[in-house]
Short mmCIF file of C-alpha atoms in Angstrom, two decimals:
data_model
loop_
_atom_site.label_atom_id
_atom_site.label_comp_id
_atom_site.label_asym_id
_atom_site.label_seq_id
_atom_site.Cartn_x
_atom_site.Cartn_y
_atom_site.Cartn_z
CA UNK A 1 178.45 217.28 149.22
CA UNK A 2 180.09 214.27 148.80
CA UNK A 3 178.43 211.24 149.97
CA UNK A 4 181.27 208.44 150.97
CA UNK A 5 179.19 204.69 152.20
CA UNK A 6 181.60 203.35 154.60
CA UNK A 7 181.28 199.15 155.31
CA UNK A 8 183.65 196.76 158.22
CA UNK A 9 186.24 196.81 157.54
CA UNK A 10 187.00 200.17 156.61
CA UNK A 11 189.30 200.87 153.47
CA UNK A 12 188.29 204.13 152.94
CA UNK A 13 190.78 207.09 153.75
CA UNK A 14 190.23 210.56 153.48
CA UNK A 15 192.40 213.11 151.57
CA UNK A 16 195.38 213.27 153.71
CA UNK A 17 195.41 217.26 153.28
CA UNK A 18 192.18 217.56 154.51
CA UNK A 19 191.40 217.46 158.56
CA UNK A 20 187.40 217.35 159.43
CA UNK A 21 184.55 218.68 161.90
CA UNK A 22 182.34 215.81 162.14
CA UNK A 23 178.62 215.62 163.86
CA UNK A 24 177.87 211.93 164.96
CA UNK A 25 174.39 210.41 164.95
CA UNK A 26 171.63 208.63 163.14
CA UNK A 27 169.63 212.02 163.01
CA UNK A 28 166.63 210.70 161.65
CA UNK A 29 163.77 213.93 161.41
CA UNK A 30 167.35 216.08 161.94
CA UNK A 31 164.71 218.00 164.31
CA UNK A 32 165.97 220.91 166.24
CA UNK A 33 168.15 218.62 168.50
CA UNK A 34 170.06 217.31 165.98
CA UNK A 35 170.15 220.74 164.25
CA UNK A 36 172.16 222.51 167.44
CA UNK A 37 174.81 219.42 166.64
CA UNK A 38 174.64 220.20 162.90
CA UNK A 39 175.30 223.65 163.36
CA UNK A 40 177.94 223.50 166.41
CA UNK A 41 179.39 221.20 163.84
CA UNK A 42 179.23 223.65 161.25
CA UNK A 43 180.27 226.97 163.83
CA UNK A 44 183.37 225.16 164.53
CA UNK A 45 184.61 224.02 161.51
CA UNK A 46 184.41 227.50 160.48
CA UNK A 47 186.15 228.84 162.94
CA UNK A 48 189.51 226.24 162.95
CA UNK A 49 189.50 226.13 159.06
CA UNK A 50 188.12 222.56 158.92
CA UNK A 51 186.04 220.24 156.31
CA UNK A 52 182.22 219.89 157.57
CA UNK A 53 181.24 216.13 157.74
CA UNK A 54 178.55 214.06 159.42
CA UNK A 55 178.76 210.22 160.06
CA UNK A 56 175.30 208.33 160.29
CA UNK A 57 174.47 204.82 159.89
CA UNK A 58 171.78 202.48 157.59
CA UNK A 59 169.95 200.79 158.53
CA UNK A 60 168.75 201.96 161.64
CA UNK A 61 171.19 200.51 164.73
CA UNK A 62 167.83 198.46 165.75
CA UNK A 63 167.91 196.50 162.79
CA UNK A 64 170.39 194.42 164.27
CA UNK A 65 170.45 195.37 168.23
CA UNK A 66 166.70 195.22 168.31
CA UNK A 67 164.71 193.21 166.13
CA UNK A 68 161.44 192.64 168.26
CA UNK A 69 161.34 196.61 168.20
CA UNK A 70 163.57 197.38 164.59
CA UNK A 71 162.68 200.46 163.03
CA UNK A 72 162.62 200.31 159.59
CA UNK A 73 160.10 203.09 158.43
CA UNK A 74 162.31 206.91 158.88
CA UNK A 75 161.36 210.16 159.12
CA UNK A 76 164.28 211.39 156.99
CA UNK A 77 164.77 208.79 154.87
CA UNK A 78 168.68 208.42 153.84
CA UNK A 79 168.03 210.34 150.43
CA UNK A 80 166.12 213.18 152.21
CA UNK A 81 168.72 213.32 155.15
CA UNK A 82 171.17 213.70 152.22
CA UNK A 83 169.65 216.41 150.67
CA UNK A 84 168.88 218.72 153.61
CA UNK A 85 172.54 217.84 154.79
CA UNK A 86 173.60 219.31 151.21
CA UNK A 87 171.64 222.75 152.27
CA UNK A 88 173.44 222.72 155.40
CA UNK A 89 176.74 222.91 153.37
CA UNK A 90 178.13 219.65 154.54
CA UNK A 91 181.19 218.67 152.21
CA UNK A 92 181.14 215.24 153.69
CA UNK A 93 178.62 212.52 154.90
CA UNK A 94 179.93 209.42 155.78
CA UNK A 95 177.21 207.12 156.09
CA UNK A 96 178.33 203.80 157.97
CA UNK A 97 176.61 200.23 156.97
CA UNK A 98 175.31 199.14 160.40
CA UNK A 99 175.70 195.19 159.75
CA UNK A 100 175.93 192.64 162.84
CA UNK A 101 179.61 192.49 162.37
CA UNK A 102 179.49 196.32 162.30
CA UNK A 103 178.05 196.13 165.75
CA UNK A 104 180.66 194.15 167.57
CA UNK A 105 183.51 196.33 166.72
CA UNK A 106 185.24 197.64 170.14
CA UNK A 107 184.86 201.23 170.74
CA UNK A 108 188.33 201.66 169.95
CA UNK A 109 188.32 200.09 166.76
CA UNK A 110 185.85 202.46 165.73
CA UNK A 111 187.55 205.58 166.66
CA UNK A 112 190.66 204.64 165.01
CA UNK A 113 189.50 203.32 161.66
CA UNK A 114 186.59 205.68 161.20
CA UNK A 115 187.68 208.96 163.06
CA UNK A 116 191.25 208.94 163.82
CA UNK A 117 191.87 207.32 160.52
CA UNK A 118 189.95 210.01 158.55
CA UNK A 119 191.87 212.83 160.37
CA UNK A 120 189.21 214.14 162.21
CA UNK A 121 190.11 216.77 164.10
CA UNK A 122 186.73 218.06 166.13
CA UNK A 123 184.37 215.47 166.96
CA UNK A 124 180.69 217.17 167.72
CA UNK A 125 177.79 214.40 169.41
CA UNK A 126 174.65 214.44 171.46
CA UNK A 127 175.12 214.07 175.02
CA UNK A 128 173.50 210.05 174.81
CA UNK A 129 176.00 209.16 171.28
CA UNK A 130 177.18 205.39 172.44
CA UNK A 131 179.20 203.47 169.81
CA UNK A 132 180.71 200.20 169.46
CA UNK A 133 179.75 197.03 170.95
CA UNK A 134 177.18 196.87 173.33
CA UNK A 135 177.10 200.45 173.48
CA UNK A 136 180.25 200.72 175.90
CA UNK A 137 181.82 203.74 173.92
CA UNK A 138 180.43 207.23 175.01
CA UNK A 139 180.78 211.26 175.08
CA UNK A 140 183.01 210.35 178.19
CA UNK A 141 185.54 207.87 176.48
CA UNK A 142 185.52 209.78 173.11
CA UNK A 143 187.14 212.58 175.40
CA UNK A 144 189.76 210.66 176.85
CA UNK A 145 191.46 210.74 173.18
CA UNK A 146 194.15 213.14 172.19
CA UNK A 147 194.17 213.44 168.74
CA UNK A 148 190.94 215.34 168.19
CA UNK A 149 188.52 217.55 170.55
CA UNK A 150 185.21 216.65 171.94
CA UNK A 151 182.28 218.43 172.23
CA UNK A 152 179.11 217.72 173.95
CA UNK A 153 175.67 218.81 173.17
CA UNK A 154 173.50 218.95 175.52
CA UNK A 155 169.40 217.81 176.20
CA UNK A 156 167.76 219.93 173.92
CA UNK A 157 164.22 220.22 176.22
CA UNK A 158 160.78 221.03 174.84
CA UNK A 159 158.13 221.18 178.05
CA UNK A 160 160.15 219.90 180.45
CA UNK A 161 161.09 216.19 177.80
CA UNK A 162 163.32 215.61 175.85
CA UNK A 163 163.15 216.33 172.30
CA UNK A 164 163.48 213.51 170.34
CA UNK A 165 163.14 211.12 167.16
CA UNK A 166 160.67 208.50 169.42
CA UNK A 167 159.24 211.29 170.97
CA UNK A 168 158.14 212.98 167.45
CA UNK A 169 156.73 209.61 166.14
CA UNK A 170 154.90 209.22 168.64
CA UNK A 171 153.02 212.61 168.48
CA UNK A 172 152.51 211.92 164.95
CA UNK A 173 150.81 208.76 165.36
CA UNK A 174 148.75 210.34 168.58
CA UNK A 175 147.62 213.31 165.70
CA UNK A 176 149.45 215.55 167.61
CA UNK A 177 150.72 216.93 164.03
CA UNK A 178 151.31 221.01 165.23
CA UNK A 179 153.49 219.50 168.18
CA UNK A 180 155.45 217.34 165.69
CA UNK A 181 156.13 219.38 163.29
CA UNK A 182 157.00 222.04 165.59
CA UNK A 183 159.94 220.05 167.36
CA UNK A 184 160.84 218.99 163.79
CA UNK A 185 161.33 223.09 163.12
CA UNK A 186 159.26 222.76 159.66
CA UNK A 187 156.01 220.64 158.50
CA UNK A 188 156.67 216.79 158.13
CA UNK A 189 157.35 216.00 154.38
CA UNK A 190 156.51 213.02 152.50
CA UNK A 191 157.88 212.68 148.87
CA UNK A 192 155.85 210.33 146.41
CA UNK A 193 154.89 209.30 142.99
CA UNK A 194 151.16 210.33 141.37
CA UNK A 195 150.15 207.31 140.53
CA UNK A 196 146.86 205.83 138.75
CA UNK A 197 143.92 204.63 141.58
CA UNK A 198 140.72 203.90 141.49
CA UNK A 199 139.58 206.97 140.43
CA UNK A 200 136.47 207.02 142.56
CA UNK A 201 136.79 210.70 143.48
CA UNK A 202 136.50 212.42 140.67
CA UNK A 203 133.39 210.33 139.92
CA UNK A 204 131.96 212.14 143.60
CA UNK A 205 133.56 216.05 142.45
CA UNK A 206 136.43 215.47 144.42
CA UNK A 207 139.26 214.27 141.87
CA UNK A 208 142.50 212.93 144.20
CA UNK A 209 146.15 211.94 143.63
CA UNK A 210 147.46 208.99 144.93
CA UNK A 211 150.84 209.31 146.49
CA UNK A 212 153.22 206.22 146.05
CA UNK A 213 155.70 207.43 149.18
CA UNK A 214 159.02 207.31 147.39
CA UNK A 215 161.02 206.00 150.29
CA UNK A 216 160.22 204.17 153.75
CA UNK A 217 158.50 206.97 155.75
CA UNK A 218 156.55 206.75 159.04
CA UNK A 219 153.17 207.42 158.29
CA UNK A 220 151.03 209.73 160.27
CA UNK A 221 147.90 208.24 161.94
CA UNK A 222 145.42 207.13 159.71
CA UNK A 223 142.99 210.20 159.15
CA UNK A 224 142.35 213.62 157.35
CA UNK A 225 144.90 216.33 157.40
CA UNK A 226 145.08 219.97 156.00
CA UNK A 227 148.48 219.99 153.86
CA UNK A 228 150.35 221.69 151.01
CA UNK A 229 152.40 220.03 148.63
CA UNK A 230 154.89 221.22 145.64
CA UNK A 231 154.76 219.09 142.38
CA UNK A 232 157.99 218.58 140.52
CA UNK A 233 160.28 221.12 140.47
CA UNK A 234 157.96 223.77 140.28
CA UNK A 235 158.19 225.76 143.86
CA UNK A 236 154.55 226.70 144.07
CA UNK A 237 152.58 225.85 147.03
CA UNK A 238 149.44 224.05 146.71
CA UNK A 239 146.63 223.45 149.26
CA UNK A 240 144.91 220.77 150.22
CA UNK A 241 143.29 218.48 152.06
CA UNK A 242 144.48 215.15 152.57
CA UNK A 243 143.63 211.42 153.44
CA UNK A 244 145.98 208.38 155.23
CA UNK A 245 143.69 205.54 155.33
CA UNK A 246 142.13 202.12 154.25
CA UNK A 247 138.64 203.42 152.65
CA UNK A 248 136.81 201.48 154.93
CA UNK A 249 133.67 202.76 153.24
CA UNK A 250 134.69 200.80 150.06
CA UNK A 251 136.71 198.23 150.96
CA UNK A 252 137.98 195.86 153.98
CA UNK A 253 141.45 195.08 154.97
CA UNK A 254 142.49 197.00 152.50
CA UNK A 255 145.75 198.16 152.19
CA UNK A 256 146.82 201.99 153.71
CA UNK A 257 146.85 205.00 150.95
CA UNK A 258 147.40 208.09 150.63
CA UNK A 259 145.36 211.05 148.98
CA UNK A 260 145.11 214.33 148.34
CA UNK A 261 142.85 216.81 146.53
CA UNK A 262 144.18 219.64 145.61
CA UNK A 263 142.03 223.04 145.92
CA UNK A 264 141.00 224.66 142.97
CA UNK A 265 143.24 222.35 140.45
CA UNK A 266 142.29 219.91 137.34
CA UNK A 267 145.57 219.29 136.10
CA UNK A 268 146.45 215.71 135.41
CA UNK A 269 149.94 215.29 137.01
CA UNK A 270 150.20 210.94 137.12
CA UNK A 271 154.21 209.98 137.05
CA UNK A 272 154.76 213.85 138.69
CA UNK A 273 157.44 213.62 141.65
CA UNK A 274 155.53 215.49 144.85
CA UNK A 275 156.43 216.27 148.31
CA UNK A 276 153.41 216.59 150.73
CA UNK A 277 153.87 218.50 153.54
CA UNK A 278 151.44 217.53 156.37
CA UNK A 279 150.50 220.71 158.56
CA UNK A 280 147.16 219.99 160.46
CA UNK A 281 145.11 216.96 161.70
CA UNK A 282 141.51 217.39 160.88
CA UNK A 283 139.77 213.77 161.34
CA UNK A 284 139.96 209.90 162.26
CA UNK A 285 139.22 208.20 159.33
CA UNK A 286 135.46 207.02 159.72
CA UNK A 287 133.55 204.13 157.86
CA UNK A 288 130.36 206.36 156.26
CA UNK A 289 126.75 204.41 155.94
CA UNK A 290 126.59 205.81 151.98
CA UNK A 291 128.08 208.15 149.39
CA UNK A 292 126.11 211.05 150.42
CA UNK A 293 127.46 211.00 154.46
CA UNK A 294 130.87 210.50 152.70
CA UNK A 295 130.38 213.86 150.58
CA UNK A 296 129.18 215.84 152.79
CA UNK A 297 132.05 214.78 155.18
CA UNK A 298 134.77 215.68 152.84
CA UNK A 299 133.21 218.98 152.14
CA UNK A 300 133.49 219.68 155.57
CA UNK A 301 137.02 218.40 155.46
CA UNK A 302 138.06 221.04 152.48
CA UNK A 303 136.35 223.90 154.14
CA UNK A 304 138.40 222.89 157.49
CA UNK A 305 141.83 222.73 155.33
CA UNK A 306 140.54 226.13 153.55
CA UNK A 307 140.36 228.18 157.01
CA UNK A 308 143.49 226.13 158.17
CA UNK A 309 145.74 226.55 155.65
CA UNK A 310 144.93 230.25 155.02
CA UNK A 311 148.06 231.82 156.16
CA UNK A 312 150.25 229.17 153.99
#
């Protein structure tokens, strides 16, 4: 997959041989809404012979439209959403820099210099996809052109709501984790860096590692969590139970971590690459009166992620 980062003005041109499917959207979490636009993306550029593209934007549009509620922390962040657009077999992502001169272009403007002009041929968007200033372009106006088709996906629905990117971070931050990661299709994923702590739990018989998140994610509520994670390259799944917290038994105002020990492993792995997949909420964090309440706690917690995790 190629990645091509697009800026205003545009000066980029596609291969003039080449004519394009594209899927439109930020498609942070690409959760099973955006994956029916992926893959109507992909279905038709199959069937008319065409190049498979996606167009997103960075940052976030609320950067800029919306800075008393910007979102700057991702699900996907850009260099995940890359890779599992890769899987998807997506020749082409275009990925837009949404700047605040970005954001006045008309809504014809953008069609012409970033659709049109990149002969796309079969444009593919959530029912809600508004572009251009103020928001005045729409599914409804992007139809009204001639030189490509238009095709609208509609409300994907879980329980009667609408499936979502707010909606998801919001369950995750409510521990609704199973919820999450089922509208998500797969377990939340957080890639980090081992890197050195305080060391303070092998000292109790429970040895962590403390995850440096690689990119800007959106943490899960502050707690304990059954996971499994993968380390490196190496596919094998690892279980384990995890922490998102402060330490308030240690420390105050400190700032939030994350930890996880790993069941039945003593391997040093600092400077390792993992991805930590978060599949159940266990616990609130809790401030213990001494080390012994603390141990005995976290036992509990392993035996929890044990039973939890035993079909993984």
């Amino acid at each position: 997959m190629e990645v091509i980062r697009l800026q205003y003005p545009n000066e980029f041109k596609i291969n003039e041989n080449e004519n394009i499917a594209i899927a439109l959207g930020f498609f942070d979490g690409l959760h099973i809404g955006h994956q029916k636009v992926i893959n109507k993306m992909i279905e038709i550029a199959d069937k008319k012979g065409l190049k498979k593209a996606v167009l997103t934007f960075d940052p976030h549009p609320s950067v800029v439209l919306n800075p008393k509620q910007q979102r700057t922390t991702y699900i996907t962040p850009l260099p995940i959403k890359e890779r599992i657009l890769e899987e998807y077999g997506v020749d082409y992502l275009f990925v837009i820099n949404f700047s605040s001169t970005f954001a006045k272009l008309s809504p014809e403007t953008f069609v012409r210099e970033y659709l049109i002009g990149n002969n796309v041929k079969e444009v593919i968007a959530g029912f809600d996809f508004s572009y251009g200033s103020l928001g005045k372009g729409s599914i409804s106006t992007l139809e009204q052109y001639k030189e490509f088709n238009t095709t609208s996906i509609v409300k994907e629905i879980d329980h009667e709501k609408k499936i979502s990117t707010t909606r998801i971070r919001k369950l995750l931050s409510e521990d609704k984790l199973e919820e999450a990661n089922r509208l998500l299709g797969r377990s939340y994923g957080i890639e980090g860096i081992v890197v050195q702590g305080e060391k303070r739990g092998r000292t109790i018989g429970f040895p962590t590692a403390n995850i440096e998140p690689s990119f800007k994610y959106f943490l899960p509520s502050l707690g304990v969590y059954a996971v499994t994670m993968t380390i490196g390259s190496d596919p094998k799944i690892y279980k384990g139970v995890a922490s998102i917290g402060v330490k308030p038994t240690f420390h105050e105002n400190h700032k939030v971590t994350i930890e996880v020990h790993i069941i039945d492993y003593d391997q040093t792995i600092y400077g390792e690459t993992v991805m930590v997949y978060w599949e159940h909420f266990i616990r609130h964090e809790l401030k213990f009166d001494g080390l012994d309440a603390l141990i005995e706690a976290i036992q509990d917690d392993k035996n929890k992620a044990i039973e939890l995790l035993k079909d993984k």
